[in-house]
Tab-separated table of C-alpha atoms and ligand atoms in Angstrom:
chain	number	residue	atom	x	y	z
A	898	MET	CA	102.917	96.684	114.187
A	899	THR	CA	103.253	93.189	115.559
A	900	GLY	CA	101.294	91.221	118.101
A	901	VAL	CA	97.702	90.201	118.565
A	902	GLY	CA	95.288	91.581	116.054
A	903	ALA	CA	97.847	92.669	113.467
A	904	LEU	CA	96.557	90.152	110.938
A	905	GLU	CA	92.999	91.440	111.164
A	906	ALA	CA	94.063	95.089	111.095
A	907	PRO	CA	93.231	97.098	107.977
A	908	ILE	CA	95.722	98.164	105.332
A	909	GLY	CA	96.110	101.948	105.195
A	910	VAL	CA	96.345	103.692	101.842
A	911	PHE	CA	96.979	107.395	101.391
A	912	ASP	CA	97.068	109.814	98.527
A	913	SER	CA	97.091	113.556	97.972
A	914	GLY	CA	93.415	113.412	97.014
A	915	LEU	CA	91.099	111.126	95.125
A	916	GLY	CA	93.537	109.723	92.537
A	917	GLY	CA	94.718	107.007	94.918
A	918	LEU	CA	91.266	105.464	94.639
A	919	THR	CA	92.623	103.724	91.508
A	920	VAL	CA	95.171	102.036	93.804
A	921	LEU	CA	92.493	101.244	96.386
A	922	ARG	CA	90.435	99.663	93.643
A	923	ALA	CA	93.359	97.505	92.479
A	924	LEU	CA	94.096	96.461	96.093
A	925	HIS	CA	90.453	95.629	96.772
A	926	GLU	CA	90.281	93.531	93.601
A	927	ARG	CA	93.447	91.625	94.462
A	928	LEU	CA	92.842	91.303	98.215
A	929	PRO	CA	89.040	91.286	98.543
A	930	GLY	CA	89.096	89.937	102.120
A	931	GLU	CA	91.261	92.722	103.528
A	932	ASP	CA	89.818	95.834	105.163
A	933	LEU	CA	91.178	99.010	103.609
A	934	VAL	CA	91.275	102.494	105.123
A	935	TYR	CA	91.860	105.269	102.618
A	936	PHE	CA	93.059	108.739	103.495
A	937	GLY	CA	92.839	111.435	100.809
A	938	ASP	CA	94.385	114.822	101.579
A	939	THR	CA	91.684	116.563	99.574
A	940	ALA	CA	92.177	119.840	101.473
A	941	ARG	CA	95.789	120.193	100.294
A	942	VAL	CA	95.826	118.470	96.900
A	943	PRO	CA	97.704	118.708	94.516
A	944	TYR	CA	101.076	117.444	95.708
A	945	GLY	CA	102.467	117.199	92.184
A	946	THR	CA	103.175	120.917	91.923
A	947	LYS	CA	104.655	121.292	95.447
A	948	GLY	CA	108.240	121.135	96.635
A	949	ALA	CA	109.894	118.109	98.226
A	950	LYS	CA	109.871	119.448	101.798
A	951	THR	CA	106.169	120.241	101.800
A	952	VAL	CA	105.241	116.887	100.278
A	953	ARG	CA	107.369	115.067	102.856
A	954	ALA	CA	105.742	116.941	105.753
A	955	PHE	CA	102.232	116.248	104.418
A	956	ALA	CA	103.075	112.588	103.785
A	957	GLN	CA	104.292	112.201	107.364
A	958	GLN	CA	100.964	113.489	108.634
A	959	ASP	CA	98.948	111.342	106.213
A	960	ALA	CA	100.816	108.186	107.170
A	961	GLY	CA	100.713	109.151	110.863
A	962	LEU	CA	96.937	109.434	110.682
A	963	LEU	CA	96.667	105.916	109.254
A	964	VAL	CA	99.018	104.555	111.924
A	965	SER	CA	96.816	106.185	114.577
A	966	ARG	CA	93.938	104.130	113.114
A	967	GLY	CA	95.864	100.895	113.750
A	968	VAL	CA	96.764	99.849	110.189
A	969	LYS	CA	99.128	96.897	109.614
A	970	MET	CA	100.767	98.407	106.539
A	971	VAL	CA	100.886	101.834	104.894
A	972	VAL	CA	100.577	101.985	101.117
A	973	VAL	CA	101.699	105.254	99.579
A	974	ALA	CA	99.387	105.402	96.560
A	975	CYS	CA	100.555	108.842	95.504
A	976	ASN	CA	103.505	108.791	93.108
A	977	THR	CA	104.669	112.245	94.157
A	978	ALA	CA	104.626	111.296	97.854
A	979	SER	CA	106.394	108.022	97.025
A	980	ALA	CA	109.050	109.988	95.162
A	981	PHE	CA	109.746	112.453	97.953
A	982	ALA	CA	108.792	110.732	101.185
A	983	LEU	CA	109.093	106.951	100.955
A	984	ASP	CA	112.585	106.657	102.456
A	985	HIS	CA	111.645	109.067	105.235
A	986	LEU	CA	108.433	107.190	106.059
A	987	ARG	CA	110.287	103.886	106.154
A	988	GLU	CA	112.614	105.346	108.761
A	989	ILE	CA	109.943	106.675	111.080
A	990	LEU	CA	106.851	104.449	110.780
A	991	PRO	CA	106.313	101.449	113.050
A	992	VAL	CA	104.664	99.437	110.238
A	993	PRO	CA	105.853	98.329	106.763
A	994	VAL	CA	105.524	101.001	104.085
A	995	LEU	CA	105.113	100.369	100.387
A	996	GLY	CA	105.483	102.945	97.626
A	997	VAL	CA	104.387	102.932	94.047
A	998	ILE	CA	107.672	103.588	92.245
A	999	ASN	CA	109.662	100.371	92.701
A	1000	PRO	CA	106.778	98.091	91.677
A	1001	GLY	CA	106.253	100.232	88.552
A	1002	VAL	CA	109.948	100.169	87.684
A	1003	ARG	CA	110.165	96.394	88.163
A	1004	THR	CA	107.120	95.785	85.991
A	1005	ALA	CA	108.492	98.051	83.250
A	1006	LEU	CA	111.901	96.374	83.281
A	1007	ALA	CA	110.207	93.000	82.918
A	1008	ALA	CA	107.990	94.278	80.093
A	1009	THR	CA	110.502	96.101	77.904
A	1010	SER	CA	111.971	94.247	75.003
A	1011	GLY	CA	115.214	96.198	75.025
A	1012	GLY	CA	113.992	99.467	73.527
A	1013	ALA	CA	113.359	102.696	75.386
A	1014	VAL	CA	111.072	102.988	78.427
A	1015	GLY	CA	108.962	106.103	78.951
A	1016	VAL	CA	107.634	107.444	82.229
A	1017	ILE	CA	104.999	110.110	82.703
A	1018	GLY	CA	103.940	111.760	85.954
A	1019	THR	CA	103.443	115.015	87.824
A	1020	SER	CA	106.145	117.699	87.754
A	1021	GLY	CA	107.314	116.599	91.208
A	1022	THR	CA	107.532	112.918	90.338
A	1023	ILE	CA	109.451	113.493	87.119
A	1024	ARG	CA	111.770	116.108	88.634
A	1025	SER	CA	112.565	113.858	91.595
A	1026	GLU	CA	114.082	111.502	88.970
A	1027	LYS	CA	113.167	108.512	91.131
A	1028	TYR	CA	111.667	106.521	88.278
A	1029	GLN	CA	114.610	107.381	86.020
A	1030	ALA	CA	117.086	106.295	88.721
A	1031	GLY	CA	115.250	102.993	89.229
A	1032	LEU	CA	115.264	102.267	85.502
A	1033	ALA	CA	118.970	103.152	85.275
A	1034	GLU	CA	119.734	100.836	88.223
A	1035	GLY	CA	117.851	98.140	86.355
A	1036	GLY	CA	120.358	98.444	83.516
A	1037	LEU	CA	118.815	100.956	81.083
A	1038	GLY	CA	121.165	103.477	79.492
A	1039	GLU	CA	120.415	107.205	79.460
A	1040	GLY	CA	119.165	107.065	75.870
A	1041	GLN	CA	116.668	104.353	76.825
A	1042	ILE	CA	114.829	106.426	79.432
A	1043	VAL	CA	112.358	109.095	78.325
A	1044	ALA	CA	110.553	111.112	81.005
A	1045	GLN	CA	107.775	113.651	80.607
A	1046	GLU	CA	105.776	115.701	83.099
A	1047	CYS	CA	102.083	115.927	82.224
A	1048	PRO	CA	100.658	118.503	84.656
A	1049	LEU	CA	97.381	119.017	82.794
A	1050	PHE	CA	96.230	115.405	83.015
A	1051	VAL	CA	95.276	115.615	86.711
A	1052	PRO	CA	92.908	118.620	86.450
A	1053	LEU	CA	91.419	117.333	83.182
A	1054	LEU	CA	90.588	113.983	84.773
A	1055	GLU	CA	89.270	115.587	87.933
A	1056	GLU	CA	86.892	117.555	85.720
A	1057	GLY	CA	85.728	114.266	84.222
A	1058	LEU	CA	87.130	115.156	80.786
A	1059	GLN	CA	88.584	111.755	80.076
A	1060	SER	CA	87.082	111.478	76.604
A	1061	HIS	CA	87.281	115.049	75.426
A	1062	ARG	CA	89.165	116.842	72.698
A	1063	MET	CA	91.016	118.994	75.262
A	1064	THR	CA	92.420	115.793	76.750
A	1065	ASP	CA	93.232	114.429	73.284
A	1066	LEU	CA	95.231	117.603	72.616
A	1067	ALA	CA	97.091	117.293	75.930
A	1068	ILE	CA	97.898	113.649	75.153
A	1069	GLU	CA	99.265	114.634	71.780
A	1070	GLU	CA	101.315	117.486	73.221
A	1071	TYR	CA	102.879	115.438	76.010
A	1072	LEU	CA	103.234	112.078	74.335
A	1073	ALA	CA	104.380	112.953	70.807
A	1074	PRO	CA	108.042	112.934	71.965
A	1075	MET	CA	107.484	109.490	73.518
A	1076	ARG	CA	106.121	108.212	70.256
A	1077	SER	CA	109.053	109.671	68.289
A	1078	ALA	CA	111.494	108.106	70.771
A	1079	GLU	CA	109.811	104.778	69.990
A	1080	VAL	CA	109.394	103.705	73.587
A	1081	ASP	CA	108.209	100.101	73.813
A	1082	THR	CA	106.953	100.452	77.407
A	1083	LEU	CA	105.343	103.420	79.121
A	1084	ILE	CA	104.939	103.782	82.895
A	1085	LEU	CA	101.778	105.607	83.923
A	1086	GLY	CA	103.491	107.187	86.941
A	1087	CYS	CA	100.530	108.973	88.487
A	1088	THR	CA	97.446	107.817	90.341
A	1089	HIS	CA	95.151	109.422	87.785
A	1090	TYR	CA	96.566	108.025	84.578
A	1091	PRO	CA	95.015	104.534	84.691
A	1092	LEU	CA	91.801	106.354	83.768
A	1093	LEU	CA	93.449	107.486	80.533
A	1094	LYS	CA	94.765	104.050	79.624
A	1095	ASP	CA	92.556	103.554	76.564
A	1096	GLU	CA	93.215	107.032	75.203
A	1097	ILE	CA	96.979	106.729	75.769
A	1098	ALA	CA	97.040	103.227	74.244
A	1099	HIS	CA	95.192	104.574	71.218
A	1100	PHE	CA	97.737	107.373	70.755
A	1101	MET	CA	100.855	105.293	71.419
A	1102	GLY	CA	99.760	102.308	69.377
A	1103	PRO	CA	99.105	98.668	70.287
A	1104	GLU	CA	102.764	97.634	70.388
A	1105	VAL	CA	103.554	99.898	73.382
A	1106	LYS	CA	103.054	98.195	76.766
A	1107	LEU	CA	101.478	100.390	79.408
A	1108	VAL	CA	102.495	99.845	83.028
A	1109	ASP	CA	99.700	100.693	85.404
A	1110	SER	CA	101.386	101.542	88.691
A	1111	ALA	CA	98.178	100.765	90.626
A	1112	ASP	CA	98.206	97.111	89.518
A	1113	ALA	CA	101.937	96.805	90.066
A	1114	LEU	CA	101.585	98.174	93.596
A	1115	ALA	CA	98.685	95.887	94.497
A	1116	ALA	CA	100.727	92.854	93.431
A	1117	ALA	CA	103.693	94.082	95.484
A	1118	ALA	CA	101.471	94.650	98.559
A	1119	GLN	CA	100.163	91.094	98.352
A	1120	GLU	CA	103.697	89.728	98.097
A	1121	ARG	CA	104.940	91.793	101.038
A	1122	LEU	CA	102.002	90.878	103.293
A	1123	GLN	CA	102.618	87.226	102.475
A	1124	GLU	CA	106.301	87.528	103.374
A	1125	LEU	CA	105.415	89.161	106.679
A	1126	ASP	CA	102.645	86.640	107.467
A	1127	LEU	CA	100.207	89.507	107.567
A	1128	LEU	CA	97.874	88.332	104.843
A	1129	ARG	CA	94.479	87.243	106.092
A	1130	PRO	CA	94.182	83.466	105.742
A	1131	GLU	CA	92.483	81.992	102.642
A	1132	VAL	CA	89.218	81.329	104.483
A	1133	ALA	CA	89.000	84.969	105.417
A	1134	ALA	CA	89.338	85.904	101.758
A	1135	GLU	CA	85.710	84.907	101.413
A	1136	ARG	CA	84.670	87.741	103.651
A	1137	ALA	CA	84.075	91.047	101.914
A	1138	GLY	CA	86.710	93.477	103.128
A	1139	GLU	CA	85.404	96.833	104.322
A	1140	LEU	CA	86.398	100.082	102.686
A	1141	SER	CA	86.410	103.284	104.711
A	1142	PHE	CA	87.357	106.777	103.692
A	1143	LEU	CA	88.986	109.601	105.611
A	1144	LEU	CA	89.319	112.942	103.882
A	1145	SER	CA	90.725	116.304	104.926
A	1146	ASP	CA	87.920	117.969	102.940
A	1147	ILE	CA	84.931	116.828	100.916
A	1148	PRO	CA	85.225	118.747	97.636
A	1149	TRP	CA	81.992	119.428	95.738
A	1150	LYS	CA	82.564	116.808	93.121
A	1151	PHE	CA	84.224	114.181	95.321
A	1152	PRO	CA	81.412	111.604	95.487
A	1153	GLU	CA	80.825	111.748	91.726
A	1154	ILE	CA	84.439	111.826	90.512
A	1155	GLY	CA	85.639	109.565	93.313
A	1156	ALA	CA	83.137	106.868	92.333
A	1157	ARG	CA	84.524	106.978	88.807
A	1158	PHE	CA	88.068	106.428	90.088
A	1159	LEU	CA	87.012	103.693	92.513
A	1160	GLY	CA	84.564	101.985	90.185
A	1161	GLN	CA	81.836	101.915	92.856
A	1162	PRO	CA	79.958	104.422	95.008
A	1163	ILE	CA	81.843	105.863	97.970
A	1164	GLU	CA	80.275	105.305	101.377
A	1165	ASN	CA	81.626	105.636	104.931
A	1166	MET	CA	83.262	109.050	104.360
A	1167	LYS	CA	84.562	110.988	107.364
A	1168	THR	CA	86.482	114.221	107.463
A	1169	VAL	CA	89.620	114.742	109.511
A	1170	GLY	CA	90.672	118.230	110.638
A	1171	LEU	CA	94.095	119.587	109.740
A	1172	ASP	CA	94.831	119.951	113.483
A	1173	GLU	CA	94.408	116.188	113.910
A	1174	MET	CA	96.686	115.659	110.917
A	1175	GLU	CA	99.378	117.826	112.460
A	1176	GLU	CA	99.167	115.914	115.736
A	1177	ALA	CA	99.416	112.595	113.892
A	1178	GLY	CA	102.515	113.883	112.091
A	1179	HIS	CA	104.175	114.945	115.369
A	1180	ALA	CA	103.328	111.617	116.995
A	1181	MET	CA	105.444	109.870	114.360
A	1182	GLU	CA	108.491	111.855	115.509
A	1183	GLN	CA	108.068	110.639	119.058
A	1184	LEU	CA	108.106	106.925	118.261
B	1022	DGL	N1	98.378	111.629	93.434
B	1022	DGL	C1	99.297	112.408	92.656
B	1022	DGL	C2	100.379	111.473	92.082
B	1022	DGL	O1	100.180	110.294	91.878
B	1022	DGL	C3	98.605	113.182	91.561
B	1022	DGL	C4	97.773	114.339	92.075
B	1022	DGL	C5	98.580	115.420	92.757
B	1022	DGL	O2	99.332	116.157	92.082
B	1022	DGL	O3	98.483	115.508	93.961
B	1022	DGL	O4	101.476	111.925	91.839
């Protein structure tokens, strides 16, 4: 979007569900003067177990919905959607689109001290091999890239079991190979994993650097908005940006678990019907 009003327009952020609230939180902390509109596809979550075609179709609708709300940029908070749909969205959307994978890869390449780099994520993200390809392009050899899907982390965290022995067991099961491979940097390639940072750091040991893709993405969004002259001016940074929430369903535990991911209570929630989502997806094809 260009033209009058683009600067004051909100930034749109979407995710498969509530996990992207960690990205929204990082964006709000970094860009407190910007208005942020979040869309969570809570009716169709998870994306991490679904095939590429389905994720791409859902992502088109999610992004289309945000565009219909007049956003100046779309941030794909979901790693799985970034893996399968980013290139497609960049082709069809009329606004800049930012995904979570490149910022995470760049941060990891800057952090590693020449050892191996690990990446963990949903089955879809890891099987897409997008993180692995980015790390390889950045100069890492095959033996320096260790990838692991961790499908149980998402449901455990959505049940609020962050500090629980079931989660400790899952961490041990998934991350023991990372520890044996002596990775020096580990990318938390899923919206939910920043919530497990302390537990993962404890298991991996203090020498392993953890790359939080939410922080990396927020920094990249700031940079991109600056380049495009779309960042609200300094004076406006003193205003408190508004947060609003669109959801395709309000699951029973959303307000409680969502507040934990966001770090503050969730207000201004509205639901969007799947028919409106479909229309928004089609509208993107007609641009
Ligand atoms: N948001 C997803 C991701 O970052 C995790 C949840 C899901 O599987 O939909 O990959």
